[in-house]
């Protein structure tokens, strides 16, 4: 049935498709998944923390009790009891969040894409931290914004630096808790300032919070969405507290925006798996996360400490790094003249991997930075990997 | 912690977000889900066909044998054994499809969104059937194309009518088997002509095929992708042959396009649930669908016949309708002066619902058309509902 001599197609892609780049991290992951490599490159949670049995029991129960509903098409905004559970969980610090504000998404990456789709025109100004989360830069880039990087220091984003770039900006994207890639946390004072500054400019503020529950000690800092529910868009995810492979996240948005996001979601994929949402609700509804999350905190906190101790021992003077209070990442700043991309080549030759920092910058990149994750590497291998890196760095001084 | 007197945000949405409209069908569904309404409006498969026990067993097995992998992040392009299975299933009629061409998506609605994202610039010409699938019009509309409707008759799209509108077009979207909304099937001769015509113009041809397996009798007609694998983009779905609530579809694209789609997917939601893909592979890998699909065909074929018989009995002269060879829909053309939207109001007052045809037209709409689905309504209620509609129509003559 084949037709004869078809013309080959001269593919013409949309202009936005020319912006599409493979995530550098996902490319590195392909190289570093060989078991002999000690990889600090991953952004993957530790599978040791996945509650496989609980998930299995919940799939069994939902399919047994409610299979025909779970396997049918569902509403675009999501499974109502789960949206109610999330709204209740976010209604703290005096905030009153209603389920109508919650849109369930296929991982919080999809919330980023939908936000870009609904808020960003070509050339729109978009404010991001310096450095910022790579997945957000990727998602927003498709819609061809003009990124402006806002200054950041050890306490996170510097609110005063917003005034100079706020004019006409469509949104400010922030990741206040244990930021990816730096591990930094925005201080309470800065949160209040940031919310006030954005409100003064009428600037929508995105609070992306995948790691907020993973503080090693002490309570989480107050959420910005509670300070101004009409101006802050909150993004959450089950990837880091339950499991990422099921792809379940959510966005909590002020109502006018929530409605637009729902329509965009409908056109994008109709809805997120009804079965997955019912199963996650079944798992979390009776307080499972309150028993489960402390185990994740303990594991990650211990391994973070192992890495920090090893760095103190093996990294030469002149190297600086963050000391995260939670989450999955440490950020390293090398002496100015060392290029982390070159260091990566040498490290891979010695079976150690990490992610160079440059891809995390929307504008001018600091090429002497890198990101390390400690969550999927056992302590002995953390120590050995850091020792290898320390020697490679020392050789460049 | 709330800040004092925040400025309300004066929401400014992206221009493309102004295109976003709620699916008329999903809006009707909200009205017609009351159990007392006989609804021919749905596009939902019958839950009687959902293989709940097989899904439950597969979730159990995958989580037990491979839980940590199933619950971890996975590759953007999808679960390799499932992509291989799909590539093998598509390698018929002399075609050789490789897994690298297959991208797993969150339902085939997501494939439509990704295709729009990668192929459509603002103002790009996009060719569609008359009428066409509403979900495709919705997905593409976000990217603001100029739609051109290609003529269609009882044998499907008319290939000769492409020449006049092909110039500069970015894609032609077709649904050749038991089309949604008309139930029509593109004849074999037309398939060959259509593929040749598109190849001559270097025009990418989308072959959307969610219902292809649901023929009531006889073998499915040859796929167009087999006639020109370098020029045809094939879309498939597990929604109509397994279950829709899990949101699993795929697109098979020529390699240059497949790579772009993968990058767009990465930015859109990283990947589709790894667990869902492993479970579906577990269910389908040993020939389950070959035993299961005949049951769906039988049920839908019987109910379609009940509706056709009732229409012959109750619909007055001057009303025309399609006689589908498979799938889920019958398309009705009323006498010119009857407006299906008004008929819907009267029908709902008598507890019967359907979808008016107008929203399925990209350009000028035939307001005297409507779509009926028979798959989720038992025979007795089909007969009664058609009788009610017949009387309402007769009263307008």
Coordinates of C-alpha atoms in Angstrom, one line a residue, chain A residues 81-99 102 209 223 225-226 234 238 250 252 284 289-290:
Chain A
X81 CA -12.1 15.3 47.8
X82 CA -8.4 15.6 47.0
X83 CA -8.8 19.3 46.1
X84 CA -10.7 19.8 49.3
X85 CA -7.9 18.1 51.3
X86 CA -5.3 20.3 49.7
X87 CA -7.3 23.5 50.2
X88 CA -7.7 22.5 53.9
X89 CA -3.9 21.8 54.2
X90 CA -3.2 25.3 52.7
X91 CA -5.7 27.1 55.0
X92 CA -3.1 27.9 57.7
X93 CA -1.7 31.1 59.1
X94 CA -5.2 32.7 58.8
X95 CA -5.6 32.0 55.1
X96 CA -8.8 30.6 53.7
X97 CA -8.2 28.6 50.6
X98 CA -11.2 27.1 48.8
X99 CA -11.2 24.0 46.5
X102 CA -7.0 24.2 43.3
X209 CA 7.1 24.7 47.0
X223 CA 3.8 30.3 53.2
X225 CA 0.2 32.5 49.8
X226 CA -1.2 32.9 53.3
X234 CA 1.1 28.5 45.1
X238 CA 3.4 14.9 45.7
X250 CA -1.3 21.0 41.9
X252 CA -3.5 27.0 44.0
X284 CA -3.0 10.8 52.5
X289 CA 2.2 12.0 55.5
X290 CA 2.6 13.2 59.0

